[in-house]
Coordinates of N, CA and C in Angstrom, one line a residue:
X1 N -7.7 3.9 -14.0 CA -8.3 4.7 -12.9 C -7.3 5.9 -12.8
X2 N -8.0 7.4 -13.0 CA -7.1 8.3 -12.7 C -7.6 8.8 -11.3
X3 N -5.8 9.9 -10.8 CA -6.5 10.6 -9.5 C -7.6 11.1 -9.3
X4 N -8.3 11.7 -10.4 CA -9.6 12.7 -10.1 C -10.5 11.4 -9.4
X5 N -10.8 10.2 -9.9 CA -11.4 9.2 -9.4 C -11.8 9.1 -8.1
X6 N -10.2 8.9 -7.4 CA -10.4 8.3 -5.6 C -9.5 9.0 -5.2
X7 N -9.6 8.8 -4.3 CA -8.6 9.4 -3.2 C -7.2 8.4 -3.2
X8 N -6.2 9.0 -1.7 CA -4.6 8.0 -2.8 C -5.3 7.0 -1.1
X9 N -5.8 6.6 -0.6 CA -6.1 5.6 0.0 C -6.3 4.5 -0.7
X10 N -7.6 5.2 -1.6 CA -8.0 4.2 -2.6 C -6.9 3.8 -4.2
X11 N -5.9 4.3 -3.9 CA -5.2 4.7 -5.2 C -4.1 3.4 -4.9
X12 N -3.8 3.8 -3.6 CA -2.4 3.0 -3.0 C -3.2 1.5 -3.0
X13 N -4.8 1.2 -2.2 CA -5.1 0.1 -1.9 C -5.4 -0.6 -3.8
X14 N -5.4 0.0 -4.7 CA -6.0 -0.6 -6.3 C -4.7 -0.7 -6.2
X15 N -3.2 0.1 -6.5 CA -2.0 -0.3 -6.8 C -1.5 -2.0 -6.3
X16 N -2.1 -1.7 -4.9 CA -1.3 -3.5 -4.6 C -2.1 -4.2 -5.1
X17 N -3.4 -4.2 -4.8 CA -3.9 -5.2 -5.1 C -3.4 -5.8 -6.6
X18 N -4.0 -5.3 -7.4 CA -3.4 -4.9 -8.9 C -2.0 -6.0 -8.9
X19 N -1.0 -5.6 -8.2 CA 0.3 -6.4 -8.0 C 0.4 -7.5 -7.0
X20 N -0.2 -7.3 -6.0 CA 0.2 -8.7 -5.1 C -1.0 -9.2 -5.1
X21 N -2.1 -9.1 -5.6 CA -3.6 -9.8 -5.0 C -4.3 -9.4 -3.6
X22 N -5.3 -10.0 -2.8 CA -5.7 -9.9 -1.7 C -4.6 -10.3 -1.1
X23 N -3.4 -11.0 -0.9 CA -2.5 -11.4 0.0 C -1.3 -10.9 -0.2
X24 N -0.8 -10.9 1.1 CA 0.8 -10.8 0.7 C 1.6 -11.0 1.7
X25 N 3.3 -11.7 1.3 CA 3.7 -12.4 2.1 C 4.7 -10.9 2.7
X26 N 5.1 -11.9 3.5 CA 5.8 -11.0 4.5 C 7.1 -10.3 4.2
X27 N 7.7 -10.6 2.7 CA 8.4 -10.2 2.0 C 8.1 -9.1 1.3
X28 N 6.8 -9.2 0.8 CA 6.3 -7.9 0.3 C 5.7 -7.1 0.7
X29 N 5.4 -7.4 2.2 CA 5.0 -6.3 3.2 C 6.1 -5.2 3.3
X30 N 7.0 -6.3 3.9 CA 8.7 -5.3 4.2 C 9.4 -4.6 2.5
X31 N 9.1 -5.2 1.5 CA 9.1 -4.2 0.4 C 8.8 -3.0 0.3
X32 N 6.8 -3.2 0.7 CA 6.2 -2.6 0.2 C 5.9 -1.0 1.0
X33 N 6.7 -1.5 2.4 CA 6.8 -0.2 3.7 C 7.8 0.2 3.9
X34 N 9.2 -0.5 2.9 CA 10.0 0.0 3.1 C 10.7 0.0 4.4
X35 N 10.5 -1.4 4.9 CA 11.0 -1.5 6.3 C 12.5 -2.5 5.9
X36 N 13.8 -2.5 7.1 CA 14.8 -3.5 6.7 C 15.0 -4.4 6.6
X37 N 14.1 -5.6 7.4 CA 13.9 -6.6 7.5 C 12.9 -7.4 7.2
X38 N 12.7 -8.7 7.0 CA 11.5 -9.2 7.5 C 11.4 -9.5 9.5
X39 N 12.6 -9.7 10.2 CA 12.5 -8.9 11.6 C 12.6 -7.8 11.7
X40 N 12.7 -6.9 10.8 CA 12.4 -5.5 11.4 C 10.6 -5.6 11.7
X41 N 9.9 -6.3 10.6 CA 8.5 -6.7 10.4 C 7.9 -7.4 11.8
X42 N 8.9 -8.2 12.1 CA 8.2 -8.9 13.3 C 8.4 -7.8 14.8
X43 N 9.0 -7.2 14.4 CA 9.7 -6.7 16.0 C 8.9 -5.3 16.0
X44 N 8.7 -4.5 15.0 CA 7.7 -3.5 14.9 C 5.9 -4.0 15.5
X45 N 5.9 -5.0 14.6 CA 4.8 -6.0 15.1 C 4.3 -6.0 16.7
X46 N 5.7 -6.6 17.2 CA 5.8 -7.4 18.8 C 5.6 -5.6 19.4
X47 N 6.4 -4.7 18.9 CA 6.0 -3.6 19.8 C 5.2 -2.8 20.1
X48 N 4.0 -2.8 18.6 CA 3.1 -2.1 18.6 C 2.8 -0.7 17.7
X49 N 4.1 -0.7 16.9 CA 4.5 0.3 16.5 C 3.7 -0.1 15.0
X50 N 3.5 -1.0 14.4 CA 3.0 -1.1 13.4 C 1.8 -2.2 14.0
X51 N 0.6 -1.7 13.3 CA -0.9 -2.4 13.5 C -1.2 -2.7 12.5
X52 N -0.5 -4.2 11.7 CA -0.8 -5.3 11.2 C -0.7 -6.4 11.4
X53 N -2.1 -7.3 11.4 CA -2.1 -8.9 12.1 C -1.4 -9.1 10.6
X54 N -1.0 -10.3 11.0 CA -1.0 -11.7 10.0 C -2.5 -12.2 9.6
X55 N -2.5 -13.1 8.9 CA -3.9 -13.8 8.7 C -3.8 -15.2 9.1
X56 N -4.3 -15.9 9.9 CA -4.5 -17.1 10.3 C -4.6 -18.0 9.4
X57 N -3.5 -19.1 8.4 CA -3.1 -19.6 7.3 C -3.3 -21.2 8.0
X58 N -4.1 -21.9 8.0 CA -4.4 -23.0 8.8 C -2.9 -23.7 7.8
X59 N -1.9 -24.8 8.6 CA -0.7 -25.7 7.9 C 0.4 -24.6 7.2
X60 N 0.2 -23.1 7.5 CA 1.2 -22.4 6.9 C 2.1 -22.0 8.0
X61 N 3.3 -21.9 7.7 CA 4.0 -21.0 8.8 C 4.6 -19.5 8.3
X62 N 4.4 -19.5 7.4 CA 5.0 -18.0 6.7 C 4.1 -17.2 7.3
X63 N 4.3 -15.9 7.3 CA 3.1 -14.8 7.9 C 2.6 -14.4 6.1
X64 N 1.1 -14.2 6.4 CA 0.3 -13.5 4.9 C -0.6 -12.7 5.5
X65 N -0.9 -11.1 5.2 CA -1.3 -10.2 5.5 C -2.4 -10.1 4.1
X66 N -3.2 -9.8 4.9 CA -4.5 -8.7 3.9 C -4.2 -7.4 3.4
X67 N -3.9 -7.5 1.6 CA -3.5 -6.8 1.2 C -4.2 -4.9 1.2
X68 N -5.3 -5.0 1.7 CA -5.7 -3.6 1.8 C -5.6 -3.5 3.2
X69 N -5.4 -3.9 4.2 CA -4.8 -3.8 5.4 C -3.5 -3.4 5.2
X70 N -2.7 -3.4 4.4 CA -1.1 -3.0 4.3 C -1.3 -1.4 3.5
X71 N -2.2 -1.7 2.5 CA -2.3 -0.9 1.9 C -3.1 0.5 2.8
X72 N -3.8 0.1 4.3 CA -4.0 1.2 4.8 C -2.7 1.5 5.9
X73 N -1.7 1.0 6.2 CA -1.3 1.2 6.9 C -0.1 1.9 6.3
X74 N 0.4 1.7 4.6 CA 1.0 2.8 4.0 C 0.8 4.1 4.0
X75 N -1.0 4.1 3.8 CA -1.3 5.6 3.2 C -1.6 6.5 4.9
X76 N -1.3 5.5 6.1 CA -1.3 6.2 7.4 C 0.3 6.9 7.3
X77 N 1.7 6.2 6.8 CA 2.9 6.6 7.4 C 2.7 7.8 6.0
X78 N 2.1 7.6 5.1 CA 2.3 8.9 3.6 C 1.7 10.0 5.0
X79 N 0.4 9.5 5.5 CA -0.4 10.5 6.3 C 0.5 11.2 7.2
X80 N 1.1 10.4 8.1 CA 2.0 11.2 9.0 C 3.2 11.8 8.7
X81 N 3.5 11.4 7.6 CA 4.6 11.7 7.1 C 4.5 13.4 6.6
X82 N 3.5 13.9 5.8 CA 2.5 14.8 5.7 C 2.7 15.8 6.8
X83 N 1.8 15.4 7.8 CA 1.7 15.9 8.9 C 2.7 16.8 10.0
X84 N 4.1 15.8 9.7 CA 5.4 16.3 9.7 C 5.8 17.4 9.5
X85 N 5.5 17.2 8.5 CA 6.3 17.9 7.0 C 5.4 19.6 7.7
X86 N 4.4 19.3 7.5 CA 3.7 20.7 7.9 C 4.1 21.2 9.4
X87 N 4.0 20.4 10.0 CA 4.2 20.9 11.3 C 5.2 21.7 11.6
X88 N 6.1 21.7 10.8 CA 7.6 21.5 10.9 C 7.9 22.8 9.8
X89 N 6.9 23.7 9.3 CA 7.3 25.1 8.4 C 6.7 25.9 9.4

């Protein structure tokens, strides 16, 4: 798949998938966003600052996220990150 294809929504959401599958644990969330922790993960969570559930893992206790759910919440911080950037010349 090249860029002319999709958009990087859809670029970033084929990249994980591709690598983690539909799922991903909470280790490769915090990888994948480049956050410090796996509590930086929960505490961003608890505050509201980041808008990703877990997925309800009936006998699991690890948290596992929906991998194109992560994958839109990257191409939001590329987006504001963007936004920034412009605002700011």
């Amino acid at each position: 798949m090249n860029s002319a294809d999709c958009n990087p929504a859809q670029e970033i959401k084929a990249t994980l998938l591709a690598r983690f599958g539909p799922l991903m644990n909470a280790k490769e969330v915090v990888s994948t966003l480049k956050l410090a922790s796996v509590d930086a993960l929960r505490m961003a969570r608890k505050r509201g600052t980041l808008k990703l559930a877990p997925l309800p893992v009936p006998g699991r206790r690890s948290l596992l996220f929906a991998t194109d759910q992560v994958a839109r919440v990257a191409h939001e911080f590329i987006q504001t990150a963007h936004h920034h950037e412009e605002s700011a010349m």
